[in-house]
Amino acid sequence: MIKKKYNISVEATLEVIGGKWKCVILCHLTHGKKRTNELKRLMPDITQKMLTQQLRELEADGVINRIAYNQVPPKVEYELSEYGLSLENILDALCAWGAVHITKVYGDKFSVLEDSILNDKLKS
């Protein structure tokens, strides 16, 4: 393995969970196993190609597990790995900061947030 140099450790974090979709995927997986089509339904703006790519990258980094069932038709589910579960506090903090930011920019956060299980924590 080639040794890589980072200027700051957050670079390593962003290398794994950075980008538009990875944190969203991980947040959905904090609520349990999901099939690809469930994730696609929860994130209608993501393309199938991008979803597949992001899932493969997260799996390669050991953050999620891909569970393939030997059946017809084929069934595949994704879940957070034990290593991925260690990101839960980070994801919660990102969501909380995002809610504060939305309120600062738009006033009422619920006027711009979709009705989703992921936003239930913000209602209290």
PDB file of N, CA and C in Angstrom, residues 46-99:
ATOM      1  N   ILE A  46     -30.810  11.538  -6.944  1.00  0.00           N
ATOM      2  CA  ILE A  46     -29.569  10.836  -7.275  1.00  0.00           C
ATOM      3  C   ILE A  46     -29.822   9.927  -8.483  1.00  0.00           C
ATOM      4  N   THR A  47     -28.859   9.852  -9.375  1.00  0.00           N
ATOM      5  CA  THR A  47     -28.994   8.929 -10.505  1.00  0.00           C
ATOM      6  C   THR A  47     -28.638   7.526 -10.048  1.00  0.00           C
ATOM      7  N   GLN A  48     -29.127   6.549 -10.767  1.00  0.00           N
ATOM      8  CA  GLN A  48     -28.822   5.154 -10.433  1.00  0.00           C
ATOM      9  C   GLN A  48     -27.318   4.903 -10.523  1.00  0.00           C
ATOM     10  N   LYS A  49     -26.691   5.474 -11.533  1.00  0.00           N
ATOM     11  CA  LYS A  49     -25.250   5.304 -11.718  1.00  0.00           C
ATOM     12  C   LYS A  49     -24.474   5.877 -10.521  1.00  0.00           C
ATOM     13  N   MET A  50     -24.862   7.063 -10.076  1.00  0.00           N
ATOM     14  CA  MET A  50     -24.174   7.703  -8.951  1.00  0.00           C
ATOM     15  C   MET A  50     -24.414   6.928  -7.660  1.00  0.00           C
ATOM     16  N   LEU A  51     -25.643   6.459  -7.452  1.00  0.00           N
ATOM     17  CA  LEU A  51     -25.950   5.669  -6.258  1.00  0.00           C
ATOM     18  C   LEU A  51     -25.085   4.415  -6.218  1.00  0.00           C
ATOM     19  N   THR A  52     -25.018   3.714  -7.320  1.00  0.00           N
ATOM     20  CA  THR A  52     -24.207   2.493  -7.400  1.00  0.00           C
ATOM     21  C   THR A  52     -22.740   2.804  -7.122  1.00  0.00           C
ATOM     22  N   GLN A  53     -22.234   3.877  -7.705  1.00  0.00           N
ATOM     23  CA  GLN A  53     -20.828   4.263  -7.513  1.00  0.00           C
ATOM     24  C   GLN A  53     -20.551   4.599  -6.048  1.00  0.00           C
ATOM     25  N   GLN A  54     -21.435   5.381  -5.433  1.00  0.00           N
ATOM     26  CA  GLN A  54     -21.228   5.783  -4.052  1.00  0.00           C
ATOM     27  C   GLN A  54     -21.293   4.574  -3.108  1.00  0.00           C
ATOM     28  N   LEU A  55     -22.236   3.657  -3.365  1.00  0.00           N
ATOM     29  CA  LEU A  55     -22.344   2.450  -2.553  1.00  0.00           C
ATOM     30  C   LEU A  55     -21.073   1.603  -2.670  1.00  0.00           C
ATOM     31  N   ARG A  56     -20.555   1.481  -3.871  1.00  0.00           N
ATOM     32  CA  ARG A  56     -19.321   0.698  -4.069  1.00  0.00           C
ATOM     33  C   ARG A  56     -18.147   1.329  -3.328  1.00  0.00           C
ATOM     34  N   GLU A  57     -18.039   2.651  -3.382  1.00  0.00           N
ATOM     35  CA  GLU A  57     -16.942   3.335  -2.700  1.00  0.00           C
ATOM     36  C   GLU A  57     -17.058   3.191  -1.183  1.00  0.00           C
ATOM     37  N   LEU A  58     -18.268   3.339  -0.648  1.00  0.00           N
ATOM     38  CA  LEU A  58     -18.468   3.186   0.787  1.00  0.00           C
ATOM     39  C   LEU A  58     -18.164   1.758   1.237  1.00  0.00           C
ATOM     40  N   GLU A  59     -18.533   0.794   0.401  1.00  0.00           N
ATOM     41  CA  GLU A  59     -18.229  -0.603   0.714  1.00  0.00           C
ATOM     42  C   GLU A  59     -16.718  -0.846   0.673  1.00  0.00           C
ATOM     43  N   ALA A  60     -16.048  -0.307  -0.338  1.00  0.00           N
ATOM     44  CA  ALA A  60     -14.594  -0.480  -0.468  1.00  0.00           C
ATOM     45  C   ALA A  60     -13.857   0.127   0.723  1.00  0.00           C
ATOM     46  N   ASP A  61     -14.405   1.203   1.293  1.00  0.00           N
ATOM     47  CA  ASP A  61     -13.788   1.838   2.455  1.00  0.00           C
ATOM     48  C   ASP A  61     -14.176   1.161   3.765  1.00  0.00           C
ATOM     49  N   GLY A  62     -15.024   0.132   3.691  1.00  0.00           N
ATOM     50  CA  GLY A  62     -15.389  -0.617   4.883  1.00  0.00           C
ATOM     51  C   GLY A  62     -16.431   0.044   5.758  1.00  0.00           C
ATOM     52  N   VAL A  63     -17.111   1.044   5.218  1.00  0.00           N
ATOM     53  CA  VAL A  63     -18.088   1.800   5.997  1.00  0.00           C
ATOM     54  C   VAL A  63     -19.470   1.144   5.945  1.00  0.00           C
ATOM     55  N   ILE A  64     -19.768   0.455   4.845  1.00  0.00           N
ATOM     56  CA  ILE A  64     -21.030  -0.263   4.730  1.00  0.00           C
ATOM     57  C   ILE A  64     -20.760  -1.709   4.323  1.00  0.00           C
ATOM     58  N   ASN A  65     -21.722  -2.555   4.606  1.00  0.00           N
ATOM     59  CA  ASN A  65     -21.691  -3.945   4.179  1.00  0.00           C
ATOM     60  C   ASN A  65     -22.728  -4.143   3.085  1.00  0.00           C
ATOM     61  N   ARG A  66     -22.357  -4.900   2.080  1.00  0.00           N
ATOM     62  CA  ARG A  66     -23.278  -5.302   1.016  1.00  0.00           C
ATOM     63  C   ARG A  66     -23.645  -6.751   1.295  1.00  0.00           C
ATOM     64  N   ILE A  67     -24.935  -6.998   1.449  1.00  0.00           N
ATOM     65  CA  ILE A  67     -25.409  -8.339   1.748  1.00  0.00           C
ATOM     66  C   ILE A  67     -26.178  -8.838   0.533  1.00  0.00           C
ATOM     67  N   ALA A  68     -25.633  -9.853  -0.131  1.00  0.00           N
ATOM     68  CA  ALA A  68     -26.273 -10.439  -1.316  1.00  0.00           C
ATOM     69  C   ALA A  68     -26.903 -11.761  -0.911  1.00  0.00           C
ATOM     70  N   TYR A  69     -28.197 -11.887  -1.175  1.00  0.00           N
ATOM     71  CA  TYR A  69     -28.920 -13.112  -0.860  1.00  0.00           C
ATOM     72  C   TYR A  69     -28.956 -13.992  -2.100  1.00  0.00           C
ATOM     73  N   ASN A  70     -28.733 -15.281  -1.917  1.00  0.00           N
ATOM     74  CA  ASN A  70     -28.713 -16.235  -3.026  1.00  0.00           C
ATOM     75  C   ASN A  70     -30.146 -16.680  -3.309  1.00  0.00           C
ATOM     76  N   GLN A  71     -30.848 -15.875  -4.086  1.00  0.00           N
ATOM     77  CA  GLN A  71     -32.235 -16.176  -4.422  1.00  0.00           C
ATOM     78  C   GLN A  71     -32.577 -15.593  -5.780  1.00  0.00           C
ATOM     79  N   VAL A  72     -33.724 -16.010  -6.300  1.00  0.00           N
ATOM     80  CA  VAL A  72     -34.222 -15.480  -7.571  1.00  0.00           C
ATOM     81  C   VAL A  72     -35.568 -14.841  -7.280  1.00  0.00           C
ATOM     82  N   PRO A  73     -35.773 -13.560  -7.620  1.00  0.00           N
ATOM     83  CA  PRO A  73     -34.791 -12.637  -8.183  1.00  0.00           C
ATOM     84  C   PRO A  73     -33.729 -12.262  -7.140  1.00  0.00           C
ATOM     85  N   PRO A  74     -32.585 -11.791  -7.616  1.00  0.00           N
ATOM     86  CA  PRO A  74     -31.500 -11.439  -6.694  1.00  0.00           C
ATOM     87  C   PRO A  74     -31.945 -10.351  -5.710  1.00  0.00           C
ATOM     88  N   LYS A  75     -31.444 -10.446  -4.506  1.00  0.00           N
ATOM     89  CA  LYS A  75     -31.759  -9.450  -3.473  1.00  0.00           C
ATOM     90  C   LYS A  75     -30.451  -8.996  -2.848  1.00  0.00           C
ATOM     91  N   VAL A  76     -30.273  -7.684  -2.780  1.00  0.00           N
ATOM     92  CA  VAL A  76     -29.082  -7.101  -2.172  1.00  0.00           C
ATOM     93  C   VAL A  76     -29.534  -6.024  -1.192  1.00  0.00           C
ATOM     94  N   GLU A  77     -28.935  -6.036  -0.013  1.00  0.00           N
ATOM     95  CA  GLU A  77     -29.206  -5.008   0.988  1.00  0.00           C
ATOM     96  C   GLU A  77     -27.885  -4.386   1.424  1.00  0.00           C
ATOM     97  N   TYR A  78     -27.985  -3.164   1.915  1.00  0.00           N
ATOM     98  CA  TYR A  78     -26.821  -2.457   2.440  1.00  0.00           C
ATOM     99  C   TYR A  78     -27.101  -2.078   3.885  1.00  0.00           C
ATOM    100  N   GLU A  79     -26.051  -2.144   4.700  1.00  0.00           N
ATOM    101  CA  GLU A  79     -26.152  -1.746   6.100  1.00  0.00           C
ATOM    102  C   GLU A  79     -24.838  -1.114   6.517  1.00  0.00           C
ATOM    103  N   LEU A  80     -24.887  -0.333   7.585  1.00  0.00           N
ATOM    104  CA  LEU A  80     -23.654   0.213   8.132  1.00  0.00           C
ATOM    105  C   LEU A  80     -22.834  -0.927   8.720  1.00  0.00           C
ATOM    106  N   SER A  81     -21.552  -0.909   8.464  1.00  0.00           N
ATOM    107  CA  SER A  81     -20.652  -1.867   9.115  1.00  0.00           C
ATOM    108  C   SER A  81     -20.415  -1.381  10.542  1.00  0.00           C
ATOM    109  N   GLU A  82     -19.751  -2.197  11.323  1.00  0.00           N
ATOM    110  CA  GLU A  82     -19.398  -1.765  12.678  1.00  0.00           C
ATOM    111  C   GLU A  82     -18.548  -0.493  12.611  1.00  0.00           C
ATOM    112  N   TYR A  83     -17.641  -0.453  11.655  1.00  0.00           N
ATOM    113  CA  TYR A  83     -16.795   0.731  11.441  1.00  0.00           C
ATOM    114  C   TYR A  83     -17.663   1.928  11.043  1.00  0.00           C
ATOM    115  N   GLY A  84     -18.645   1.702  10.177  1.00  0.00           N
ATOM    116  CA  GLY A  84     -19.547   2.766   9.742  1.00  0.00           C
ATOM    117  C   GLY A  84     -20.398   3.317  10.870  1.00  0.00           C
ATOM    118  N   LEU A  85     -20.753   2.458  11.821  1.00  0.00           N
ATOM    119  CA  LEU A  85     -21.539   2.924  12.974  1.00  0.00           C
ATOM    120  C   LEU A  85     -20.787   3.987  13.776  1.00  0.00           C
ATOM    121  N   SER A  86     -19.468   3.965  13.685  1.00  0.00           N
ATOM    122  CA  SER A  86     -18.666   4.965  14.416  1.00  0.00           C
ATOM    123  C   SER A  86     -18.845   6.368  13.830  1.00  0.00           C
ATOM    124  N   LEU A  87     -19.481   6.480  12.670  1.00  0.00           N
ATOM    125  CA  LEU A  87     -19.736   7.787  12.049  1.00  0.00           C
ATOM    126  C   LEU A  87     -21.040   8.425  12.526  1.00  0.00           C
ATOM    127  N   GLU A  88     -21.833   7.705  13.301  1.00  0.00           N
ATOM    128  CA  GLU A  88     -23.159   8.188  13.670  1.00  0.00           C
ATOM    129  C   GLU A  88     -23.138   9.560  14.350  1.00  0.00           C
ATOM    130  N   ASN A  89     -22.220   9.771  15.289  1.00  0.00           N
ATOM    131  CA  ASN A  89     -22.144  11.075  15.972  1.00  0.00           C
ATOM    132  C   ASN A  89     -21.768  12.192  15.003  1.00  0.00           C
ATOM    133  N   ILE A  90     -20.881  11.884  14.074  1.00  0.00           N
ATOM    134  CA  ILE A  90     -20.486  12.872  13.064  1.00  0.00           C
ATOM    135  C   ILE A  90     -21.676  13.232  12.191  1.00  0.00           C
ATOM    136  N   LEU A  91     -22.431  12.222  11.757  1.00  0.00           N
ATOM    137  CA  LEU A  91     -23.601  12.465  10.909  1.00  0.00           C
ATOM    138  C   LEU A  91     -24.657  13.269  11.653  1.00  0.00           C
ATOM    139  N   ASP A  92     -24.888  12.941  12.931  1.00  0.00           N
ATOM    140  CA  ASP A  92     -25.844  13.703  13.740  1.00  0.00           C
ATOM    141  C   ASP A  92     -25.417  15.160  13.869  1.00  0.00           C
ATOM    142  N   ALA A  93     -24.116  15.378  14.068  1.00  0.00           N
ATOM    143  CA  ALA A  93     -23.602  16.748  14.196  1.00  0.00           C
ATOM    144  C   ALA A  93     -23.767  17.515  12.879  1.00  0.00           C
ATOM    145  N   LEU A  94     -23.523  16.850  11.756  1.00  0.00           N
ATOM    146  CA  LEU A  94     -23.709  17.502  10.455  1.00  0.00           C
ATOM    147  C   LEU A  94     -25.173  17.874  10.237  1.00  0.00           C
ATOM    148  N   CYS A  95     -26.092  16.986  10.611  1.00  0.00           N
ATOM    149  CA  CYS A  95     -27.521  17.275  10.472  1.00  0.00           C
ATOM    150  C   CYS A  95     -27.928  18.454  11.354  1.00  0.00           C
ATOM    151  N   ALA A  96     -27.439  18.466  12.583  1.00  0.00           N
ATOM    152  CA  ALA A  96     -27.774  19.558  13.507  1.00  0.00           C
ATOM    153  C   ALA A  96     -27.249  20.889  12.990  1.00  0.00           C
ATOM    154  N   TRP A  97     -26.021  20.902  12.488  1.00  0.00           N
ATOM    155  CA  TRP A  97     -25.458  22.132  11.954  1.00  0.00           C
ATOM    156  C   TRP A  97     -26.252  22.578  10.723  1.00  0.00           C
ATOM    157  N   GLY A  98     -26.622  21.634   9.884  1.00  0.00           N
ATOM    158  CA  GLY A  98     -27.413  21.960   8.704  1.00  0.00           C
ATOM    159  C   GLY A  98     -28.752  22.576   9.065  1.00  0.00           C
ATOM    160  N   ALA A  99     -29.387  22.075  10.127  1.00  0.00           N
ATOM    161  CA  ALA A  99     -30.672  22.639  10.570  1.00  0.00           C
ATOM    162  C   ALA A  99     -30.496  24.082  11.036  1.00  0.00           C
TER     163      ALA A  99
END
